[in-house]
Amino acid sequence: MGNIVDEIKSTQDKDEMLRNALIRIIQLYPEKVHFIYELLQNAEDAEAKNIKFVLYDDRLEVMHDGKPFTLSDLRSLFNIGKSNKAENYNQIGEFGVGFKSVFTICERVLIYSNPSNSRQACPDAADSFGLEMVNFCVPNDLPQVDFGSVYTTKFVFPFAIGKEYLGFESYDKLLDEIKNKLENLSETTLLFMRKLEAIEYDICLNDYKNSGAYMLAKHTEDGFMRVQALSDNGNKKDKDATAELAYLLFSKQFELNGVMRSVDLAFAYTEDDYGECKFVKAPNKNVFVYFPTGTESKLDFIVQGPYRTTPSRSEIPINEENIYLAEKTAELVYESVLKLRDASKLNISLLNILPINTEDFYDSDFWTTESKSNNLFTPVYNKVKELFRNEDVIPARCGGFVNADHAIMVRSSDIAEVFSDDDITNLLKSNKRLHWVTEIITSTRSDMKDLYDYLTDRMGIDVVTPEYLAGRLEKNAGFLKTKARDIECNYLPNVFIPTDSEDAADLEDIDLVNRQVYVRSQEFFKETLHLEKPDEYSIWFKAVKKRFEPPYNVSEEQHIK
């Protein structure tokens, strides 16, 4: 057997095996210009504030002002599958292969460093140098070049096409995709960056010129950060509508396996003329691992964390560590809503973007025993249910907020105008004080229907209808006599006490109090609500008029009568 093992080993080319494995990893990237994110990652990890892309017909140049390379950085960059960032999970590039994705557009990379331009002291920085990377990891010396006094690091990627690992078969396609990516990065690319503040680009093609920048202004407030876009997309025709959005950014730090980590979320919003936030669905629902991945969260806000991804970042597996991070994200959602409430920023628009659609998180009906989670972020859905149940976050009709266990909803606002919170609590003989939910949340408004259905169906909040109220008044007739002096109502339009006229029942604009309820509580309806019988002559006149006006919706028998 030993001879067989030796024979196999003697025919193996480890360098070629490693090279082939790397080619396969590069080919896994679903987006051939994904390397742009890897270069942004490199700048962020170097604590750069600014990065600039310059696209020419034959090459792409990228410069940033981060910390200059150390020898340790260079060893990691030229190695495969090894990174000096593995112990720092709040840095992005811990896999050691991401930078190699640049080889989808080139066969060699030119790297220049000028530590004298650094904003901060870097005693470990390597001296100024020029290096060439070929065959994925082989270094060659290059003469140094002058690239100004602003940037510390410069990469040059001379374009190449046609090889098996290269992502493009034509230069036109290569240039077009890089150009489109640079013009459509959007402000969310910078959203979760700790250091990077601005991305600039210049497109200097023979047949197309453009330049632009993505920037964010960040303002720290009590418990969160307000982020506003300050971008310029140059002469791009289709301006990005999402550039008008701002974000409220929340973070939560915790320890995992002895290492400090953090998860983040961002609520997108616009601001009205009075400074009130109107929260809206985020334009990008993909989970961020600092930059967008290929996994959709099914959430209407953006979530970010150090999730373990596939090498191509196209998927986030549902495993123990990622589930734990999702649970921490759920805790952050819970805490963030309470912080917004305490900062007087909680309103219905925020509730509308919380995860309330069961089908996004469970395979079958939520109430069956066969229900099975189908989403990594099901913990967020479950935590939001807990939030509605335990915390005062549902807007109340009389101001403030109420939780689901103490909330009650109304079909008609007239009922809530007559019966106060204490009245409805006593009428329903509830053992807990009830509060009317704002009647803005109704099933008749398309923008409120999902929230209405969630509160009534999933949270079990009762809805008081006129029919339901009449039944409760019949069962609790003494309530009206007891509370008559406390209820103030001078006028209810088109509501009358019962009459003997048969014509009144056929008129649509006349509402009569239920006769049985009226008999038990005449004093309440006559003395407190000041209701009267409808005018008999008016009833007769309307009934006769109805018979002789189109569309003549009166039977022959009724007409003769």
Coordinates of C-alpha atoms in Angstrom, one line a residue:
M1 CA 0.0 0.0 0.0
G2 CA 2.9 2.3 0.8
N3 CA 4.1 2.2 -2.8
I4 CA 0.6 3.2 -4.0
V5 CA 0.6 6.2 -1.7
D6 CA 4.1 7.2 -2.8
E7 CA 3.0 6.9 -6.4
I8 CA 0.0 9.1 -5.9
K9 CA 2.0 11.7 -4.1
S10 CA 4.7 11.8 -6.8
T11 CA 2.1 12.7 -9.4
Q12 CA 0.5 15.5 -7.4
D13 CA 1.3 19.1 -8.2
K14 CA 0.2 20.9 -5.0
D15 CA 0.6 24.3 -6.5
E16 CA -1.5 23.4 -9.5
M17 CA -4.1 21.7 -7.2
L18 CA -4.3 24.9 -5.1
R19 CA -4.6 27.1 -8.2
N20 CA -7.4 25.0 -9.7
A21 CA -9.3 25.1 -6.4
L22 CA -8.9 28.9 -6.3
I23 CA -10.2 29.1 -9.9
R24 CA -13.3 27.2 -8.9
I25 CA -13.9 29.5 -6.0
I26 CA -13.6 32.5 -8.2
Q27 CA -16.0 31.0 -10.7
L28 CA -18.6 30.5 -7.9
Y29 CA -19.1 34.3 -7.6
P30 CA -22.6 34.9 -9.2
E31 CA -21.6 38.5 -10.0
K32 CA -18.5 38.8 -12.1
V33 CA -17.9 42.4 -10.8
H34 CA -18.2 41.3 -7.2
F35 CA -14.5 42.1 -6.8
I36 CA -15.5 45.8 -6.4
Y37 CA -17.0 44.9 -3.0
E38 CA -13.8 43.0 -2.1
L39 CA -11.7 46.2 -2.9
L40 CA -14.1 48.2 -0.7
Q41 CA -13.6 45.6 2.0
N42 CA -9.8 45.9 1.7
A43 CA -10.1 49.7 2.1
E44 CA -12.4 49.4 5.1
D45 CA -10.1 46.9 6.8
A46 CA -7.3 49.3 6.2
E47 CA -9.3 52.0 8.0
A48 CA -9.5 54.2 4.9
K49 CA -11.9 57.1 4.8
N50 CA -11.9 57.6 1.0
I51 CA -11.6 55.3 -1.9
K52 CA -11.5 56.2 -5.6
F53 CA -12.1 54.0 -8.8
V54 CA -10.9 55.2 -12.2
L55 CA -12.1 53.2 -15.2
Y56 CA -10.1 53.3 -18.4
D57 CA -10.5 51.3 -21.6
D58 CA -7.6 49.1 -20.8
R59 CA -7.5 49.0 -17.0
L60 CA -9.1 49.8 -13.7
E61 CA -7.2 51.9 -11.1
V62 CA -8.2 51.9 -7.4
M63 CA -6.7 54.1 -4.7
H64 CA -7.5 54.6 -1.0
D65 CA -6.1 56.5 2.0
G66 CA -6.0 53.7 4.6
K67 CA -3.2 52.4 6.6
P68 CA -0.2 51.4 4.4
F69 CA 0.7 47.7 3.9
T70 CA 2.7 45.9 6.6
L71 CA 4.8 42.9 5.7
S72 CA 2.2 40.8 7.5
D73 CA -0.5 42.3 5.3
L74 CA 1.5 41.5 2.2
R75 CA 2.1 37.9 3.2
S76 CA -1.7 37.4 3.6
L77 CA -2.5 39.2 0.4
F78 CA -0.1 37.0 -1.6
N79 CA -1.1 33.8 0.2
I80 CA -4.2 31.8 -0.6
G81 CA -6.8 30.9 2.1
K82 CA -4.9 32.7 4.8
S83 CA -5.7 36.0 6.4
N84 CA -4.3 38.0 9.2
K85 CA -7.8 39.2 10.1
A86 CA -9.2 35.9 11.4
E87 CA -9.0 37.0 15.0
N88 CA -10.9 40.2 14.4
Y89 CA -14.5 39.4 13.5
N90 CA -15.4 43.1 13.2
Q91 CA -13.1 43.2 10.2
I92 CA -14.7 42.0 7.0
G93 CA -12.0 40.0 5.2
E94 CA -11.4 36.9 7.3
F95 CA -11.5 34.3 4.5
G96 CA -8.3 35.2 2.8
V97 CA -9.5 34.5 -0.8
G98 CA -11.8 37.4 -1.5
F99 CA -9.1 39.7 -3.0
K100 CA -8.3 36.9 -5.6
S101 CA -11.8 37.6 -7.2
V102 CA -10.1 40.5 -9.0
F103 CA -8.7 37.8 -11.4
T104 CA -12.0 37.7 -13.1
I105 CA -10.8 40.8 -15.0
C106 CA -7.1 40.5 -15.2
E107 CA -4.1 38.1 -15.2
R108 CA -1.9 40.3 -13.1
V109 CA -2.3 43.0 -10.4
L110 CA 0.0 46.0 -9.8
I111 CA 0.2 47.2 -6.2
Y112 CA 1.9 50.4 -5.0
S113 CA 2.3 51.8 -1.5
N114 CA 3.4 55.2 -0.3
P115 CA 3.3 55.2 3.5
S116 CA 4.5 58.9 3.7
N117 CA 0.9 59.9 2.7
S118 CA -0.6 58.2 5.7
R119 CA -2.8 60.3 8.1
Q120 CA -1.6 58.2 11.1
A121 CA 1.7 56.9 12.4
C122 CA 2.3 53.3 11.2
P123 CA 5.6 52.1 12.6
D124 CA 5.1 48.6 11.1
A125 CA 4.4 49.9 7.6
A126 CA 6.6 48.5 4.8
D127 CA 8.7 51.0 2.9
S128 CA 7.4 52.4 -0.3
F129 CA 7.2 49.7 -3.0
G130 CA 5.8 48.5 -6.3
L131 CA 4.8 44.9 -6.6
E132 CA 3.2 42.7 -9.3
M133 CA 1.0 39.7 -8.4
V134 CA 0.9 37.0 -11.1
N135 CA -0.5 33.5 -11.1
F136 CA -2.7 34.5 -8.2
C137 CA 0.0 34.6 -5.6
V138 CA 3.5 35.1 -7.1
P139 CA 5.2 38.5 -6.3
N140 CA 7.5 40.4 -8.7
D141 CA 9.3 43.7 -8.1
L142 CA 8.0 46.9 -9.9
P143 CA 9.4 50.4 -9.9
Q144 CA 7.7 52.8 -7.6
V145 CA 5.3 55.3 -9.1
D146 CA 4.0 58.7 -7.8
F147 CA 0.3 58.8 -7.3
G148 CA -0.1 62.1 -5.5
S149 CA -0.2 63.1 -1.8
V150 CA -3.8 62.0 -0.9
Y151 CA -3.7 58.2 -1.1
T152 CA -1.4 55.6 0.5
T153 CA -2.3 52.6 -1.6
K154 CA -2.9 52.1 -5.4
F155 CA -4.0 49.0 -7.3
V156 CA -3.9 48.7 -11.1
F157 CA -5.8 45.9 -12.9
P158 CA -4.8 45.6 -16.6
F159 CA -7.8 44.0 -18.3
A160 CA -7.6 40.5 -19.8
I161 CA -10.2 38.2 -21.4
G162 CA -10.5 34.7 -22.7
K163 CA -8.9 32.5 -20.0
E164 CA -11.0 29.9 -18.1
Y165 CA -11.0 31.8 -14.9
L166 CA -11.7 35.2 -16.4
G167 CA -15.2 36.3 -16.2
F168 CA -15.7 38.0 -19.6
E169 CA -15.3 37.0 -23.2
S170 CA -15.3 40.6 -24.6
Y171 CA -13.8 43.9 -23.4
D172 CA -17.1 45.7 -24.2
K173 CA -19.0 43.4 -21.8
L174 CA -16.3 43.8 -19.2
L175 CA -16.3 47.6 -19.4
D176 CA -20.1 47.8 -19.5
E177 CA -20.5 45.8 -16.3
I178 CA -17.9 47.6 -14.3
K179 CA -19.3 51.0 -15.5
N180 CA -22.9 50.0 -14.5
K181 CA -21.7 48.7 -11.1
L182 CA -19.8 51.9 -10.3
E183 CA -22.8 54.0 -11.2
N184 CA -25.3 51.9 -9.2
L185 CA -23.5 51.0 -6.0
S186 CA -26.0 53.1 -4.0
E187 CA -25.6 54.7 -0.6
T188 CA -26.4 51.4 1.3
T189 CA -22.9 50.2 0.3
L190 CA -21.5 52.5 2.9
L191 CA -24.2 52.0 5.5
F192 CA -22.4 49.6 7.8
M193 CA -18.9 50.8 7.3
R194 CA -17.1 51.8 10.5
K195 CA -14.4 53.8 8.7
L196 CA -15.1 54.3 5.0
E197 CA -16.9 57.6 4.4
A198 CA -16.8 58.2 0.7
I199 CA -16.6 56.3 -2.6
E200 CA -15.6 58.3 -5.7
Y201 CA -15.5 57.1 -9.3
D202 CA -14.3 58.5 -12.7
I203 CA -15.3 56.8 -15.9
C204 CA -12.8 57.8 -18.6
L205 CA -13.7 55.7 -21.6
N206 CA -13.2 56.8 -25.2
D207 CA -16.9 56.9 -25.8
Y208 CA -18.3 57.6 -22.4
K209 CA -17.3 60.0 -19.5
N210 CA -18.9 60.3 -16.1
S211 CA -17.9 60.8 -12.5
G212 CA -19.8 60.6 -9.2
A213 CA -19.5 59.9 -5.5
Y214 CA -21.4 58.1 -2.7
M215 CA -21.2 59.7 0.7
L216 CA -23.1 59.4 4.0
A217 CA -23.5 62.0 6.8
K218 CA -23.7 60.2 10.1
H219 CA -25.1 61.9 13.3
T220 CA -25.1 60.0 16.6
E221 CA -28.2 60.4 18.7
D222 CA -29.3 58.8 22.0
G223 CA -29.1 55.1 21.3
F224 CA -28.9 55.2 17.5
M225 CA -27.3 56.9 14.5
R226 CA -29.1 59.0 11.8
V227 CA -27.6 58.5 8.4
Q228 CA -28.3 60.7 5.4
A229 CA -27.1 60.3 1.8
L230 CA -25.0 63.1 0.3
S231 CA -24.4 61.5 -3.1
D232 CA -23.8 62.8 -6.6
N233 CA -24.3 60.3 -9.5
G234 CA -22.9 62.7 -12.1
N235 CA -24.6 62.8 -15.4
K236 CA -26.3 59.4 -15.0
K237 CA -29.8 59.7 -16.6
D238 CA -31.7 57.5 -14.2
K239 CA -31.2 59.1 -10.8
D240 CA -31.6 56.6 -7.9
A241 CA -34.8 57.3 -6.1
T242 CA -33.4 55.7 -3.0
A243 CA -30.9 58.5 -2.6
E244 CA -33.8 60.5 -1.1
L245 CA -33.9 58.0 1.8
A246 CA -32.3 58.4 5.2
Y247 CA -31.7 55.6 7.7
L248 CA -31.8 55.1 11.5
L249 CA -29.0 52.8 12.4
F250 CA -28.9 50.6 15.5
S251 CA -26.2 48.3 16.8
K252 CA -25.8 45.6 19.4
Q253 CA -22.5 44.3 20.7
F254 CA -22.0 40.9 22.4
E255 CA -19.3 38.3 23.0
L256 CA -19.2 35.1 21.1
N257 CA -16.4 32.5 21.7
G258 CA -14.3 35.0 23.5
V259 CA -14.5 37.6 20.7
M260 CA -16.5 40.8 20.6
R261 CA -19.0 40.9 17.7
S262 CA -21.9 43.1 16.7
V263 CA -25.1 43.0 14.6
D264 CA -26.8 46.0 13.1
L265 CA -30.0 47.1 11.5
A266 CA -31.2 50.1 9.5
F267 CA -34.7 51.5 9.2
A268 CA -35.3 53.5 6.0
Y269 CA -37.4 56.6 6.3
T270 CA -38.3 59.9 4.8
E271 CA -39.1 63.1 6.7
D272 CA -42.1 65.3 6.3
D273 CA -42.2 69.1 6.6
Y274 CA -42.8 68.8 10.4
G275 CA -39.7 66.6 10.9
E276 CA -41.7 63.4 11.6
C277 CA -40.2 60.2 10.3
K278 CA -42.2 58.2 7.8
F279 CA -40.7 54.7 7.8
V280 CA -40.7 52.9 4.5
K281 CA -39.6 49.5 3.1
A282 CA -35.9 49.3 2.5
P283 CA -34.9 49.1 -1.1
N284 CA -32.5 46.2 -0.5
K285 CA -33.8 43.2 1.4
N286 CA -30.6 41.1 1.1
V287 CA -28.7 40.4 4.3
F288 CA -25.5 42.4 4.6
V289 CA -22.3 40.9 5.8
Y290 CA -20.9 44.5 5.7
F291 CA -21.9 44.4 2.0
P292 CA -25.0 42.8 0.4
T293 CA -25.0 39.0 0.1
G294 CA -27.2 36.9 -2.1
T295 CA -29.5 35.9 0.7
E296 CA -32.9 37.7 1.1
S297 CA -34.0 38.3 4.7
K298 CA -37.7 38.8 3.9
L299 CA -37.5 41.8 6.3
D300 CA -38.5 45.3 5.3
F301 CA -35.4 46.8 6.9
I302 CA -31.7 46.0 6.4
V303 CA -29.9 43.6 8.8
Q304 CA -26.2 43.2 9.0
G305 CA -23.9 40.9 10.9
P306 CA -20.8 38.7 10.8
Y307 CA -22.8 35.8 9.3
R308 CA -20.9 32.8 7.9
T309 CA -21.4 32.7 4.2
T310 CA -20.5 30.5 1.3
P311 CA -17.1 31.5 -0.3
S312 CA -19.0 33.3 -3.0
R313 CA -21.1 35.2 -0.4
S314 CA -24.2 34.1 -2.4
E315 CA -25.8 32.2 0.5
I316 CA -25.9 32.3 4.3
P317 CA -26.4 28.7 5.6
I318 CA -28.8 28.1 8.5
N319 CA -26.4 26.7 11.0
E320 CA -25.9 27.1 14.8
E321 CA -23.7 30.2 14.7
N322 CA -25.8 32.0 12.1
I323 CA -29.0 31.2 14.1
Y324 CA -27.4 32.7 17.2
L325 CA -26.6 35.8 15.3
A326 CA -30.2 36.0 14.0
E327 CA -31.4 35.7 17.6
K328 CA -29.2 38.6 18.5
T329 CA -30.7 40.6 15.6
A330 CA -34.1 39.8 17.0
E331 CA -33.1 41.2 20.3
L332 CA -31.8 44.3 18.6
V333 CA -35.1 44.8 16.7
Y334 CA -37.0 44.6 20.0
E335 CA -34.7 47.1 21.7
S336 CA -34.7 49.4 18.7
V337 CA -38.5 49.8 18.6
L338 CA -38.5 50.7 22.3
K339 CA -35.7 53.3 21.8
L340 CA -37.7 54.9 19.0
R341 CA -40.8 55.0 21.2
D342 CA -38.8 56.7 24.0
A343 CA -37.4 59.1 21.5
S344 CA -41.0 60.0 20.3
K345 CA -40.3 58.5 16.8
L346 CA -42.5 55.4 17.0
N347 CA -45.5 55.6 14.8
I348 CA -47.7 53.4 12.6
S349 CA -45.4 53.5 9.6
L350 CA -42.7 51.7 11.7
L351 CA -45.2 49.0 12.8
N352 CA -46.0 48.5 9.1
I353 CA -42.5 47.5 8.2
L354 CA -42.0 45.0 11.1
P355 CA -42.2 41.3 10.1
I356 CA -45.9 40.5 10.4
N357 CA -46.4 38.2 7.4
T358 CA -46.4 34.6 8.8
E359 CA -46.0 33.0 5.4
D360 CA -42.5 34.7 5.0
F361 CA -41.2 32.7 8.0
Y362 CA -43.2 29.5 8.2
D363 CA -44.0 26.8 5.6
S364 CA -47.6 26.1 6.6
D365 CA -50.3 27.8 8.6
F366 CA -48.8 29.3 11.8
W367 CA -51.4 27.6 14.1
T368 CA -50.9 24.0 13.0
T369 CA -48.4 21.7 14.8
E370 CA -46.8 21.0 11.4
S371 CA -45.6 24.6 11.1
K372 CA -41.9 24.7 10.2
S373 CA -39.6 27.6 10.0
N374 CA -38.3 28.3 6.5
N375 CA -36.2 31.4 7.2
L376 CA -33.1 32.2 9.2
F377 CA -34.8 35.3 10.6
T378 CA -37.8 33.5 12.0
P379 CA -36.5 34.6 15.5
V380 CA -37.1 38.2 14.5
Y381 CA -40.7 37.4 13.6
N382 CA -41.2 35.6 16.9
K383 CA -39.6 38.4 18.9
V384 CA -41.9 41.0 17.2
K385 CA -44.9 39.0 18.4
E386 CA -43.4 39.2 21.9
L387 CA -42.9 42.9 21.5
F388 CA -46.6 43.5 20.6
R389 CA -47.8 41.3 23.4
N390 CA -45.6 42.7 26.2
E391 CA -44.7 46.3 25.3
D392 CA -46.8 49.4 24.8
V393 CA -46.1 49.9 21.1
I394 CA -49.5 50.0 19.5
P395 CA -50.8 53.6 19.0
A396 CA -53.8 54.3 21.3
R397 CA -56.7 56.5 20.3
C398 CA -56.2 58.9 23.2
G399 CA -52.5 59.2 22.8
G400 CA -49.6 57.1 23.9
F401 CA -49.3 53.4 23.3
V402 CA -50.8 50.1 24.4
N403 CA -49.8 46.5 24.3
A404 CA -51.9 43.8 22.6
D405 CA -53.2 42.3 25.9
H406 CA -54.8 45.7 26.9
A407 CA -55.8 46.8 23.4
I408 CA -59.3 46.8 21.8
M409 CA -60.2 47.9 18.3
V410 CA -63.4 49.6 17.0
R411 CA -65.1 49.3 13.6
S412 CA -66.7 52.7 13.9
S413 CA -65.1 55.8 15.5
D414 CA -68.5 56.9 16.7
I415 CA -68.4 54.1 19.3
A416 CA -65.1 55.2 20.6
E417 CA -66.3 58.8 20.9
V418 CA -69.2 57.7 23.1
F419 CA -67.5 55.1 25.2
S420 CA -64.2 55.9 26.9
D421 CA -61.4 53.5 27.7
D422 CA -62.9 53.0 31.2
D423 CA -66.4 52.7 29.8
I424 CA -65.5 49.9 27.4
T425 CA -63.5 48.1 30.1
N426 CA -66.5 48.1 32.5
L427 CA -69.0 47.3 29.8
L428 CA -67.0 44.2 28.7
K429 CA -66.4 43.3 32.4
S430 CA -62.7 43.0 31.6
N431 CA -60.3 42.2 34.4
K432 CA -57.6 44.5 32.8
R433 CA -58.0 48.1 31.7
L434 CA -58.6 48.3 28.0
H435 CA -57.5 51.1 25.6
W436 CA -58.9 51.9 22.2
V437 CA -56.4 51.5 19.4
T438 CA -56.3 54.4 17.0
E439 CA -59.0 54.0 14.4
I440 CA -56.4 54.8 11.6
I441 CA -55.6 51.1 11.7
T442 CA -58.6 49.7 9.8
S443 CA -59.3 46.9 7.3
T444 CA -60.8 49.4 4.8
R445 CA -57.4 51.1 4.2
S446 CA -55.2 49.2 1.9
D447 CA -52.0 50.5 3.5
M448 CA -53.3 49.3 7.0
K449 CA -54.9 46.0 6.2
D450 CA -51.9 43.8 6.8
L451 CA -51.3 45.4 10.2
Y452 CA -55.0 45.3 11.0
D453 CA -55.2 41.5 10.2
Y454 CA -52.0 40.9 12.2
L455 CA -53.4 42.6 15.3
T456 CA -56.8 41.0 15.1
D457 CA -55.9 37.5 13.8
R458 CA -52.4 36.9 15.2
M459 CA -52.5 39.0 18.3
G460 CA -56.1 38.3 19.0
I461 CA -57.3 41.9 19.7
D462 CA -61.1 42.1 19.8
V463 CA -62.9 44.4 17.4
V464 CA -66.1 46.2 18.7
T465 CA -68.8 46.4 16.1
P466 CA -72.3 48.0 16.6
E467 CA -73.7 44.5 16.6
Y468 CA -71.2 43.3 19.2
L469 CA -71.9 46.3 21.3
A470 CA -75.6 45.9 21.2
G471 CA -75.2 42.3 22.4
R472 CA -73.0 43.4 25.3
L473 CA -75.4 46.2 26.3
E474 CA -78.2 43.6 26.4
K475 CA -76.2 41.4 28.8
N476 CA -75.1 44.4 30.9
A477 CA -78.1 46.7 30.8
G478 CA -77.3 48.1 34.3
F479 CA -74.1 49.6 32.8
L480 CA -76.0 52.4 31.0
K481 CA -77.9 53.4 34.1
T482 CA -74.7 53.4 36.2
K483 CA -72.6 55.4 33.7
A484 CA -75.2 57.7 32.2
R485 CA -73.9 60.7 34.2
D486 CA -70.3 60.1 33.2
I487 CA -70.9 59.8 29.4
E488 CA -71.1 63.0 27.6
C489 CA -72.6 63.1 24.1
N490 CA -74.8 65.8 22.7
Y491 CA -75.4 64.7 19.2
L492 CA -75.2 61.6 17.1
P493 CA -76.2 62.4 13.5
N494 CA -79.0 60.3 11.9
V495 CA -79.4 58.0 15.0
F496 CA -82.8 57.9 16.5
I497 CA -84.8 56.0 19.2
P498 CA -87.3 53.4 17.8
T499 CA -90.5 54.5 16.1
D500 CA -93.6 52.7 15.2
S501 CA -93.5 53.8 11.6
E502 CA -92.9 50.9 9.2
D503 CA -91.5 53.3 6.6
A504 CA -88.4 54.1 8.8
A505 CA -87.0 50.6 8.5
D506 CA -86.8 51.0 4.7
L507 CA -84.9 54.3 4.7
E508 CA -81.1 54.0 4.4
D509 CA -80.2 57.3 6.0
I510 CA -82.0 56.6 9.3
D511 CA -80.5 54.4 12.0
L512 CA -82.6 53.3 14.8
V513 CA -81.4 52.0 18.2
N514 CA -82.1 48.3 18.8
R515 CA -85.6 48.2 20.4
Q516 CA -84.7 45.7 23.1
V517 CA -81.6 47.6 24.2
Y518 CA -83.7 50.9 24.2
V519 CA -86.4 49.4 26.4
R520 CA -83.9 48.4 29.0
S521 CA -82.0 51.8 29.0
Q522 CA -84.4 54.5 27.9
E523 CA -83.0 57.1 30.2
F524 CA -79.5 56.7 28.8
F525 CA -80.6 57.2 25.2
K526 CA -83.1 60.0 25.9
E527 CA -81.4 62.0 28.7
T528 CA -77.7 61.3 28.1
L529 CA -77.4 60.9 24.4
H530 CA -80.4 63.2 23.7
L531 CA -81.8 60.9 21.0
E532 CA -85.3 61.5 19.7
K533 CA -87.7 59.8 17.5
P534 CA -87.4 60.7 13.8
D535 CA -89.9 63.3 12.5
E536 CA -92.9 61.2 11.4
Y537 CA -93.8 63.6 8.5
S538 CA -90.3 63.5 7.1
I539 CA -90.3 59.7 7.2
W540 CA -93.6 59.6 5.4
F541 CA -92.5 62.2 2.8
K542 CA -89.2 60.4 2.1
A543 CA -90.9 57.1 1.8
V544 CA -93.4 58.5 -0.8
K545 CA -90.7 60.3 -2.7
K546 CA -88.7 57.1 -2.9
R547 CA -91.6 55.4 -4.7
F548 CA -91.8 57.9 -7.5
E549 CA -88.0 58.6 -8.1
P550 CA -85.7 56.5 -10.2
P551 CA -84.6 53.7 -10.0
Y552 CA -88.1 52.8 -8.6
N553 CA -86.8 50.2 -6.2
V554 CA -90.2 49.6 -4.7
S555 CA -92.3 46.5 -5.3
E556 CA -95.8 46.8 -6.7
E557 CA -97.3 45.5 -3.4
Q558 CA -95.4 48.2 -1.4
H559 CA -96.5 50.9 -3.8
I560 CA -100.2 49.9 -3.6
K561 CA -99.9 49.7 0.2

